[in-house]
């Protein structure tokens, strides 16, 4: 304990010395606070020892001392303190508020104490009041600096929030003091606080006789100066306050008390007519909030003014575009204009809802009786057939439509009044007469189109009426019977209206729709109108059953007959789906029946018929859309699709009707892309997928003879993808069901059933499923491919039956060049269980054993012919070797084996298994084997042995591409591969030194080419960042490989990716250094590539690289200038325009360098 | 040199929209009039911060290209008949075309018949190799040309 005092005293001294850097001072505070926190030092002792600092007459030292104490208290916020010490501390800081030289410390101290929570000892209420009194008396907020002002406001805020009853007694003094404090504040950070202060203040004095009520005028005067907030501070800076936040804070202050009403409303209404869009927008938002907060009694007298102002805004700012681009397209245009109109409508709705006094709704009356509205209504509803509608009248139309729809959406009474006034007139204009008989549509003879303005308004009204019914909570029929008048009217009119809309829709010729937008507009609203009429909830349906069915029939006839008009077709199918979803949502079984009968059945039968009048894509569209309505619908669709798929599959594979494949492929696409996706989101994926996968396998089992032409690559791929998706999305238990089924089918293949099953381990060595003995039937090929797809998509934990057999079979197929088999093997080793309990499953392989086995079998085929014989893997079993020597001259096995090795290597690499090194070394060894030597040693080797070798070396080089590139078909996230992070980087950094040294040692040119090819694959597939980091080491080889590989046309894509790597290096600072070191080679190689004849992109990129190089240090590149200029000016004569333009740019860059 | 501007108040026209060329990966892209026009349209007028296109000195129609014979023919119209800047404009055109097109093209630059008081002299001066070379040796002239070619201070309408 003796030592401690001296140590913390030194901290105090250090803090008080104001010349120290702030970081150090903060550390001092922390050190002392830590001592107090851990009870190594009591607060009393601290204060006692600091006495001199706290009371000295030297202002600066006293200020530092008090600040230190305050900061320490700030750190002790959560440490319990006893009441006595808090009291004395509060008293101390309260008194120091009068000492202006130490004000900051005093404020921080007060704040730290006031903010304490109850459980750690709080300031008493009376003490808080004392703080407030002393504050009001002594602190002149506006004369302080920003930081101190902020502290002042925080103290006030804390007092008002935590001790409201204590400060309330101060009454007028407090309110006056706050007015004084916040007056003329300009800093945004402080403004946020002051606005908030006003808000809490209003909460503390809610009485109409309270202090806020009497100072309301003054307070509002201070606030109103900020409205509308004009704040142009750039966003990304230390303040971290946006205009929106400030505006929100001010809005809350405005709405905080109804006493502001006499001042606020006139101000807001005045600013509504401002020409500044921002002011308008803000006024609308504020007004909306104020109406809600000030209460009906106060606001009702402003009703007329509010209406007339809002009306002006809506009429003048309604967007004309929303008419045009309906629902889905309208979202992208969020211009200021649109926002203003939107806010105004929201505000109008609030006004209608809130300003509803006892007997009648004043705003509604204004709307219904308004002369402007009346006039505009007359104007726009008589506006011709839409072709000649000007932008201005569009604007008016949308404005009137919006006002009417908002007012009828607001309440039942509003709806009634608007409806009664306008609906009959609209019907009149549309020439629809109310008649109870449904064939009253004859007035409109189908050929003349409906009046667009009236149509629009009418649909708006109906839609908002429907929305009102949906949103009103009580669905009791009484609501309607009260207002029978207009309800009857609607019922009378709805039938004829539907007929009129329907016949207009059917009458419109498709050429009309395609050619002009007005046709589209008409169609949009006609379809919408029918849809609205059909989707009134339950008992409110104004239309009779006949009309409802008529609507469905109209849509269906468009969907089945008018498919050449894509726009209309989409609209009506969408409307049908909406109607269906509506029925599904409200469980309307009665209407559901007719929907099923008219729509679903029809589409289903349409789908089943093979007539080709309707394109298959549209049929699939329609049917999959129908499925999205609900689970029942989807299960029906799924069944339908599955049946179709299976029958078409039979047709293709057994009957050999190849044309059926053209239907099957889109069917499969639709199934996997849409149906499965929907199942995935709706959660019943597992069941559906499992069922269908089993179905396919059953089918495979039952078909015994395949037509021999039934191998269509497109279909093959699609089928496998579908199978992968099905399996990949399933849960573990379902996957294992599928696997077992698939396995049993696999066993029935001809090549396995000929063998006596099961394989015993003694038989394994003589396993006769060696590549060339197998003669595959088409069926076997299908089955193996599908089985491979299943294996590829399995989860790691799903168990596989009889792994040994599978490994054997798949390896065999791998050697036959069956790519899916190789991928399946790769997936197997990638997901292999690391810790299998040998005692439990005696036959199980460990991963190492499995790899060993695969390698052995694949290598045998490779090595036997090329006589590498280096790997000691094989020497054990010479018998096998000799047996396989038969395959000696069959090179295709070898390159198949190499491809297989590559995939397996990829699987291992991704899970981070060590064996991948072995595989990489084997591949490398393969690249390094010298063909000439072989020629001499192998006397029997025929002349094409060299050829064989080169092609093999090429495939070994390409194996590196397989290992490092991402694959869509297997070993990815979707198919549950195990992926270690940074696996590419790891492979890159372990392979690069080996490759580089082999390149250095290689002697023959053909070997070099293969090595460079491998090298090129590795650097172009590895992440650029890793490559750039090694730029110095790889750049020489990179340039060499560019030179070497550019000789062969086939390498053009590789050349391009190498150039991209080079340009990546050019962009990096380290890379630039490497480039400068090799400047001569780089430039001469690039110059050669400017004239690369096989690929334009290569030429273009080479020139771009040269442009980038013109920015390198002048001294290094200047000597190359003539050389570059000569080459580039030749490139001005390139065949392709893009290259010429690049050349001009490049030339300019190098010319202007001088 | 000159006191005041020769044409103080030129008529400014709107720029034509750039035509995006369709990419044809197999066929060769022959040099055509639009190519030439694209390379010269943004040259700045020596007097005004407008491009030659904006001042209607040039248009795509005033350019003729014969790729087989390797000829480019440009006819330009000075804004006023007595424009002393016509030779500078012509010089700019020639320099720009030298930079943008391979040297085997023969470039002819003329003013539109009847658009300049000194038509013949200007044409002769512009197509005389040695006089062009000599003009480009003159540092003042060279600077003026470079300013026109690489100026980025074009007003857009």
Short mmCIF file of N, CA, C and O in Angstrom, two decimals, chain A residues 678-772:
data_model
loop_
_atom_site.label_atom_id
_atom_site.label_comp_id
_atom_site.label_asym_id
_atom_site.label_seq_id
_atom_site.Cartn_x
_atom_site.Cartn_y
_atom_site.Cartn_z
N UNK A 678 -40.01 -23.07 -55.96
CA UNK A 678 -41.18 -22.72 -55.16
C UNK A 678 -41.28 -23.66 -53.95
O UNK A 678 -41.52 -23.22 -52.83
N UNK A 679 -41.05 -24.95 -54.20
CA UNK A 679 -41.11 -25.91 -53.10
C UNK A 679 -40.07 -25.56 -52.05
O UNK A 679 -40.30 -25.69 -50.85
N UNK A 680 -38.94 -25.10 -52.54
CA UNK A 680 -37.86 -24.78 -51.61
C UNK A 680 -38.28 -23.65 -50.68
O UNK A 680 -38.08 -23.73 -49.48
N UNK A 681 -38.91 -22.63 -51.25
CA UNK A 681 -39.30 -21.50 -50.41
C UNK A 681 -40.51 -21.84 -49.55
O UNK A 681 -40.64 -21.32 -48.45
N UNK A 682 -41.39 -22.70 -50.06
CA UNK A 682 -42.57 -22.97 -49.27
C UNK A 682 -42.35 -24.13 -48.30
O UNK A 682 -43.21 -24.42 -47.47
N UNK A 683 -41.23 -24.80 -48.40
CA UNK A 683 -40.84 -25.71 -47.32
C UNK A 683 -41.19 -27.18 -47.51
O UNK A 683 -40.89 -27.98 -46.64
N UNK A 684 -41.84 -27.56 -48.62
CA UNK A 684 -42.12 -28.99 -48.75
C UNK A 684 -41.24 -29.65 -49.81
O UNK A 684 -41.63 -30.59 -50.47
N UNK A 685 -40.05 -29.11 -49.93
CA UNK A 685 -39.12 -29.57 -50.96
C UNK A 685 -38.81 -31.05 -50.78
O UNK A 685 -38.89 -31.84 -51.72
N UNK A 686 -38.45 -31.39 -49.55
CA UNK A 686 -37.97 -32.74 -49.28
C UNK A 686 -38.86 -33.82 -49.85
O UNK A 686 -38.43 -34.72 -50.56
N UNK A 687 -40.15 -33.69 -49.48
CA UNK A 687 -41.07 -34.74 -49.84
C UNK A 687 -41.20 -34.85 -51.36
O UNK A 687 -41.06 -35.93 -51.94
N UNK A 688 -41.45 -33.68 -51.97
CA UNK A 688 -41.63 -33.65 -53.43
C UNK A 688 -40.42 -34.23 -54.13
O UNK A 688 -40.53 -35.12 -54.99
N UNK A 689 -39.24 -33.75 -53.73
CA UNK A 689 -38.02 -34.13 -54.43
C UNK A 689 -37.77 -35.62 -54.25
O UNK A 689 -37.42 -36.33 -55.20
N UNK A 690 -37.99 -36.10 -53.03
CA UNK A 690 -37.70 -37.51 -52.76
C UNK A 690 -38.62 -38.39 -53.60
O UNK A 690 -38.16 -39.33 -54.26
N UNK A 691 -39.90 -38.03 -53.61
CA UNK A 691 -40.86 -38.82 -54.37
C UNK A 691 -40.46 -38.89 -55.84
O UNK A 691 -40.44 -39.96 -56.44
N UNK A 692 -40.15 -37.73 -56.38
CA UNK A 692 -39.88 -37.69 -57.81
C UNK A 692 -38.59 -38.44 -58.15
O UNK A 692 -38.52 -39.17 -59.14
N UNK A 693 -37.59 -38.28 -57.29
CA UNK A 693 -36.34 -38.97 -57.54
C UNK A 693 -36.58 -40.48 -57.53
O UNK A 693 -36.09 -41.21 -58.40
N UNK A 694 -37.37 -40.94 -56.56
CA UNK A 694 -37.66 -42.38 -56.51
C UNK A 694 -38.42 -42.81 -57.76
O UNK A 694 -38.17 -43.88 -58.32
N UNK A 695 -39.35 -41.93 -58.19
CA UNK A 695 -40.10 -42.23 -59.41
C UNK A 695 -39.17 -42.46 -60.59
O UNK A 695 -39.33 -43.42 -61.35
N UNK A 696 -38.24 -41.57 -60.73
CA UNK A 696 -37.31 -41.70 -61.86
C UNK A 696 -36.56 -43.02 -61.76
O UNK A 696 -36.40 -43.75 -62.75
N UNK A 697 -36.14 -43.34 -60.56
CA UNK A 697 -35.38 -44.59 -60.41
C UNK A 697 -36.25 -45.80 -60.69
O UNK A 697 -35.79 -46.78 -61.28
N UNK A 698 -37.49 -45.74 -60.26
CA UNK A 698 -38.40 -46.85 -60.57
C UNK A 698 -38.53 -47.02 -62.08
O UNK A 698 -38.51 -48.13 -62.61
N UNK A 699 -38.67 -45.89 -62.71
CA UNK A 699 -38.78 -45.91 -64.17
C UNK A 699 -37.55 -46.55 -64.78
O UNK A 699 -37.66 -47.43 -65.64
N UNK A 700 -36.37 -46.14 -64.29
CA UNK A 700 -35.14 -46.69 -64.83
C UNK A 700 -35.10 -48.20 -64.63
O UNK A 700 -34.60 -48.95 -65.47
N UNK A 701 -35.62 -48.61 -63.48
CA UNK A 701 -35.59 -50.03 -63.17
C UNK A 701 -36.47 -50.81 -64.14
O UNK A 701 -36.12 -51.88 -64.61
N UNK A 702 -37.64 -50.20 -64.43
CA UNK A 702 -38.60 -50.95 -65.23
C UNK A 702 -38.24 -50.99 -66.71
O UNK A 702 -38.61 -51.92 -67.41
N UNK A 703 -37.53 -49.99 -67.17
CA UNK A 703 -37.16 -50.02 -68.59
C UNK A 703 -35.98 -50.96 -68.74
O UNK A 703 -34.97 -50.80 -68.07
N UNK A 704 -36.10 -51.90 -69.58
CA UNK A 704 -34.97 -52.81 -69.71
C UNK A 704 -34.20 -52.58 -71.00
O UNK A 704 -33.01 -52.80 -71.06
N UNK A 705 -34.88 -52.13 -71.99
CA UNK A 705 -34.17 -51.93 -73.25
C UNK A 705 -34.29 -50.46 -73.65
O UNK A 705 -35.38 -49.90 -73.73
N UNK A 706 -33.17 -49.86 -73.88
CA UNK A 706 -33.18 -48.48 -74.33
C UNK A 706 -32.98 -48.43 -75.83
O UNK A 706 -32.27 -49.27 -76.38
N UNK A 707 -33.62 -47.45 -76.40
CA UNK A 707 -33.37 -47.26 -77.82
C UNK A 707 -31.93 -46.79 -77.98
O UNK A 707 -31.41 -46.03 -77.18
N UNK A 708 -31.28 -47.21 -79.02
CA UNK A 708 -29.84 -46.95 -79.03
C UNK A 708 -29.49 -45.51 -79.44
O UNK A 708 -28.39 -45.07 -79.24
N UNK A 709 -30.48 -44.81 -79.96
CA UNK A 709 -30.17 -43.42 -80.31
C UNK A 709 -30.48 -42.47 -79.16
O UNK A 709 -30.37 -41.27 -79.29
N UNK A 710 -30.89 -43.06 -78.05
CA UNK A 710 -31.44 -42.20 -77.00
C UNK A 710 -30.38 -41.46 -76.20
O UNK A 710 -30.57 -41.16 -75.04
N UNK A 711 -29.29 -41.18 -76.84
CA UNK A 711 -28.31 -40.40 -76.09
C UNK A 711 -28.22 -39.01 -76.72
O UNK A 711 -27.54 -38.79 -77.70
N UNK A 712 -28.97 -38.12 -76.13
CA UNK A 712 -28.96 -36.75 -76.61
C UNK A 712 -28.30 -35.93 -75.52
O UNK A 712 -28.79 -35.89 -74.38
N UNK A 713 -27.18 -35.32 -75.86
CA UNK A 713 -26.37 -34.72 -74.82
C UNK A 713 -27.14 -33.71 -73.98
O UNK A 713 -27.07 -33.70 -72.76
N UNK A 714 -27.93 -32.90 -74.66
CA UNK A 714 -28.69 -31.86 -73.98
C UNK A 714 -29.60 -32.48 -72.92
O UNK A 714 -29.63 -32.07 -71.76
N UNK A 715 -30.33 -33.50 -73.36
CA UNK A 715 -31.26 -34.17 -72.46
C UNK A 715 -30.52 -34.84 -71.31
O UNK A 715 -30.93 -34.77 -70.16
N UNK A 716 -29.42 -35.44 -71.68
CA UNK A 716 -28.58 -36.13 -70.71
C UNK A 716 -28.17 -35.17 -69.59
O UNK A 716 -28.35 -35.44 -68.41
N UNK A 717 -27.65 -34.02 -69.99
CA UNK A 717 -27.19 -33.03 -69.01
C UNK A 717 -28.34 -32.54 -68.15
O UNK A 717 -28.24 -32.43 -66.93
N UNK A 718 -29.44 -32.24 -68.82
CA UNK A 718 -30.59 -31.68 -68.12
C UNK A 718 -31.10 -32.66 -67.08
O UNK A 718 -31.44 -32.31 -65.95
N UNK A 719 -31.15 -33.91 -67.48
CA UNK A 719 -31.66 -34.96 -66.59
C UNK A 719 -30.75 -35.07 -65.37
O UNK A 719 -31.20 -35.17 -64.24
N UNK A 720 -29.45 -35.03 -65.63
CA UNK A 720 -28.51 -35.16 -64.52
C UNK A 720 -28.61 -33.96 -63.59
O UNK A 720 -28.58 -34.10 -62.37
N UNK A 721 -28.73 -32.77 -64.18
CA UNK A 721 -28.85 -31.58 -63.35
C UNK A 721 -30.09 -31.68 -62.47
O UNK A 721 -30.05 -31.37 -61.28
N UNK A 722 -31.20 -32.10 -63.08
CA UNK A 722 -32.42 -32.22 -62.31
C UNK A 722 -32.22 -33.20 -61.15
O UNK A 722 -32.62 -32.92 -60.02
N UNK A 723 -31.60 -34.33 -61.47
CA UNK A 723 -31.38 -35.31 -60.41
C UNK A 723 -30.51 -34.73 -59.30
O UNK A 723 -30.80 -34.91 -58.12
N UNK A 724 -29.49 -33.99 -59.69
CA UNK A 724 -28.62 -33.39 -58.67
C UNK A 724 -29.40 -32.42 -57.80
O UNK A 724 -29.26 -32.42 -56.57
N UNK A 725 -30.23 -31.61 -58.44
CA UNK A 725 -31.01 -30.63 -57.66
C UNK A 725 -31.96 -31.35 -56.71
O UNK A 725 -32.11 -30.95 -55.56
N UNK A 726 -32.59 -32.39 -57.22
CA UNK A 726 -33.53 -33.13 -56.39
C UNK A 726 -32.84 -33.68 -55.16
O UNK A 726 -33.30 -33.51 -54.03
N UNK A 727 -31.70 -34.32 -55.41
CA UNK A 727 -31.01 -34.97 -54.29
C UNK A 727 -30.37 -33.93 -53.38
O UNK A 727 -30.45 -34.01 -52.16
N UNK A 728 -29.76 -32.91 -54.02
CA UNK A 728 -29.02 -31.92 -53.23
C UNK A 728 -29.88 -31.21 -52.21
O UNK A 728 -29.40 -30.81 -51.16
N UNK A 729 -31.17 -31.00 -52.53
CA UNK A 729 -32.01 -30.26 -51.61
C UNK A 729 -32.63 -31.09 -50.51
O UNK A 729 -33.23 -30.57 -49.59
N UNK A 730 -32.48 -32.41 -50.61
CA UNK A 730 -33.15 -33.28 -49.63
C UNK A 730 -32.38 -33.35 -48.31
O UNK A 730 -31.19 -33.09 -48.24
N UNK A 731 -33.10 -33.76 -47.29
CA UNK A 731 -32.46 -33.99 -46.00
C UNK A 731 -31.79 -35.36 -46.03
O UNK A 731 -32.00 -36.15 -46.95
N UNK A 732 -31.01 -35.61 -44.97
CA UNK A 732 -30.16 -36.79 -44.97
C UNK A 732 -30.94 -38.09 -45.16
O UNK A 732 -30.59 -38.92 -46.00
N UNK A 733 -32.03 -38.25 -44.41
CA UNK A 733 -32.71 -39.56 -44.45
C UNK A 733 -33.32 -39.81 -45.82
O UNK A 733 -33.28 -40.94 -46.33
N UNK A 734 -33.84 -38.75 -46.44
CA UNK A 734 -34.40 -38.93 -47.78
C UNK A 734 -33.31 -39.23 -48.79
O UNK A 734 -33.50 -40.04 -49.70
N UNK A 735 -32.17 -38.57 -48.60
CA UNK A 735 -31.06 -38.85 -49.51
C UNK A 735 -30.67 -40.32 -49.42
O UNK A 735 -30.42 -40.97 -50.44
N UNK A 736 -30.64 -40.85 -48.20
CA UNK A 736 -30.18 -42.23 -48.11
C UNK A 736 -31.22 -43.17 -48.71
O UNK A 736 -30.86 -44.21 -49.28
N UNK A 737 -32.50 -42.79 -48.62
CA UNK A 737 -33.53 -43.58 -49.31
C UNK A 737 -33.24 -43.64 -50.80
O UNK A 737 -33.25 -44.71 -51.43
N UNK A 738 -33.00 -42.45 -51.35
CA UNK A 738 -32.76 -42.37 -52.80
C UNK A 738 -31.52 -43.17 -53.17
O UNK A 738 -31.51 -43.92 -54.15
N UNK A 739 -30.47 -43.01 -52.38
CA UNK A 739 -29.22 -43.69 -52.70
C UNK A 739 -29.44 -45.19 -52.71
O UNK A 739 -28.96 -45.90 -53.61
N UNK A 740 -30.19 -45.68 -51.72
CA UNK A 740 -30.37 -47.13 -51.67
C UNK A 740 -31.14 -47.63 -52.89
O UNK A 740 -30.80 -48.63 -53.49
N UNK A 741 -32.17 -46.85 -53.24
CA UNK A 741 -32.94 -47.23 -54.42
C UNK A 741 -32.03 -47.24 -55.66
O UNK A 741 -32.01 -48.20 -56.43
N UNK A 742 -31.27 -46.15 -55.79
CA UNK A 742 -30.41 -46.02 -56.96
C UNK A 742 -29.41 -47.16 -56.99
O UNK A 742 -29.11 -47.72 -58.05
N UNK A 743 -28.93 -47.50 -55.81
CA UNK A 743 -27.93 -48.56 -55.73
C UNK A 743 -28.52 -49.88 -56.22
O UNK A 743 -27.90 -50.63 -56.98
N UNK A 744 -29.77 -50.14 -55.80
CA UNK A 744 -30.36 -51.41 -56.21
C UNK A 744 -30.55 -51.45 -57.72
O UNK A 744 -30.40 -52.49 -58.36
N UNK A 745 -30.87 -50.28 -58.29
CA UNK A 745 -30.99 -50.27 -59.76
C UNK A 745 -29.63 -50.46 -60.40
O UNK A 745 -29.49 -51.16 -61.41
N UNK A 746 -28.64 -49.86 -59.79
CA UNK A 746 -27.28 -49.96 -60.33
C UNK A 746 -26.86 -51.43 -60.40
O UNK A 746 -26.20 -51.86 -61.35
N UNK A 747 -27.25 -52.19 -59.36
CA UNK A 747 -26.86 -53.59 -59.34
C UNK A 747 -27.46 -54.37 -60.48
O UNK A 747 -26.97 -55.43 -60.87
N UNK A 748 -28.56 -53.84 -61.03
CA UNK A 748 -29.21 -54.58 -62.09
C UNK A 748 -28.60 -54.33 -63.45
O UNK A 748 -29.04 -54.87 -64.45
N UNK A 749 -27.60 -53.47 -63.50
CA UNK A 749 -27.00 -53.20 -64.81
C UNK A 749 -26.32 -54.44 -65.33
O UNK A 749 -25.89 -55.30 -64.56
N UNK A 750 -26.20 -54.50 -66.62
CA UNK A 750 -25.73 -55.73 -67.24
C UNK A 750 -24.31 -56.06 -66.81
O UNK A 750 -23.98 -57.20 -66.55
N UNK A 751 -23.48 -55.04 -66.70
CA UNK A 751 -22.08 -55.34 -66.42
C UNK A 751 -21.88 -55.82 -65.00
O UNK A 751 -20.90 -56.47 -64.69
N UNK A 752 -22.81 -55.46 -64.10
CA UNK A 752 -22.66 -55.96 -62.75
C UNK A 752 -23.39 -57.28 -62.53
O UNK A 752 -22.95 -58.11 -61.76
N UNK A 753 -24.50 -57.43 -63.22
CA UNK A 753 -25.28 -58.62 -62.94
C UNK A 753 -24.62 -59.87 -63.52
O UNK A 753 -24.85 -60.97 -63.07
N UNK A 754 -23.78 -59.69 -64.51
CA UNK A 754 -23.08 -60.84 -65.06
C UNK A 754 -22.12 -61.42 -64.04
O UNK A 754 -21.89 -62.62 -64.00
N UNK A 755 -21.57 -60.54 -63.26
CA UNK A 755 -20.68 -61.01 -62.20
C UNK A 755 -21.52 -61.64 -61.10
O UNK A 755 -22.68 -61.29 -60.90
N UNK A 756 -20.91 -62.52 -60.39
CA UNK A 756 -21.61 -63.04 -59.23
C UNK A 756 -21.41 -62.05 -58.09
O UNK A 756 -20.32 -61.60 -57.81
N UNK A 757 -22.52 -61.68 -57.52
CA UNK A 757 -22.48 -60.66 -56.49
C UNK A 757 -22.71 -61.30 -55.14
O UNK A 757 -23.33 -62.35 -55.05
N UNK A 758 -22.33 -60.78 -54.06
CA UNK A 758 -21.52 -59.58 -53.94
C UNK A 758 -20.04 -59.88 -54.14
O UNK A 758 -19.61 -61.02 -54.03
N UNK A 759 -19.30 -58.85 -54.37
CA UNK A 759 -17.86 -59.00 -54.52
C UNK A 759 -17.25 -59.39 -53.20
O UNK A 759 -17.54 -58.80 -52.17
N UNK A 760 -16.42 -60.34 -53.24
CA UNK A 760 -15.68 -60.64 -52.02
C UNK A 760 -14.30 -60.02 -52.17
O UNK A 760 -13.84 -59.75 -53.28
N UNK A 761 -13.66 -59.83 -51.06
CA UNK A 761 -12.38 -59.13 -51.14
C UNK A 761 -11.34 -59.97 -51.87
O UNK A 761 -10.43 -59.44 -52.47
N UNK A 762 -11.50 -61.28 -51.83
CA UNK A 762 -10.53 -62.11 -52.53
C UNK A 762 -10.68 -61.94 -54.04
O UNK A 762 -9.74 -62.05 -54.81
N UNK A 763 -11.90 -61.63 -54.41
CA UNK A 763 -12.14 -61.48 -55.85
C UNK A 763 -11.66 -60.14 -56.36
O UNK A 763 -11.54 -59.93 -57.56
N UNK A 764 -11.48 -59.27 -55.42
CA UNK A 764 -11.24 -57.88 -55.80
C UNK A 764 -10.03 -57.73 -56.72
O UNK A 764 -10.06 -56.97 -57.67
N UNK A 765 -9.01 -58.47 -56.39
CA UNK A 765 -7.78 -58.26 -57.15
C UNK A 765 -7.97 -58.66 -58.61
O UNK A 765 -7.41 -58.07 -59.50
N UNK A 766 -8.77 -59.65 -58.81
CA UNK A 766 -9.02 -60.06 -60.19
C UNK A 766 -10.26 -59.41 -60.75
O UNK A 766 -10.87 -59.94 -61.66
N UNK A 767 -10.60 -58.33 -60.14
CA UNK A 767 -11.87 -57.69 -60.51
C UNK A 767 -11.96 -57.53 -62.01
O UNK A 767 -11.15 -56.88 -62.64
N UNK A 768 -12.96 -58.12 -62.54
CA UNK A 768 -12.99 -58.17 -64.00
C UNK A 768 -13.71 -56.97 -64.62
O UNK A 768 -13.93 -56.92 -65.81
N UNK A 769 -14.06 -56.07 -63.78
CA UNK A 769 -14.74 -54.91 -64.36
C UNK A 769 -13.67 -53.97 -64.90
O UNK A 769 -13.71 -52.78 -64.72
N UNK A 770 -12.70 -54.50 -65.51
CA UNK A 770 -11.64 -53.66 -66.06
C UNK A 770 -12.15 -53.01 -67.33
O UNK A 770 -13.03 -53.54 -68.00
N UNK A 771 -11.59 -51.90 -67.65
CA UNK A 771 -12.19 -51.02 -68.65
C UNK A 771 -12.63 -51.69 -69.93
O UNK A 771 -13.78 -51.57 -70.32
N UNK A 772 -11.74 -52.40 -70.56
CA UNK A 772 -12.08 -52.81 -71.92
C UNK A 772 -13.04 -53.97 -71.98
O UNK A 772 -13.60 -54.26 -73.01
#
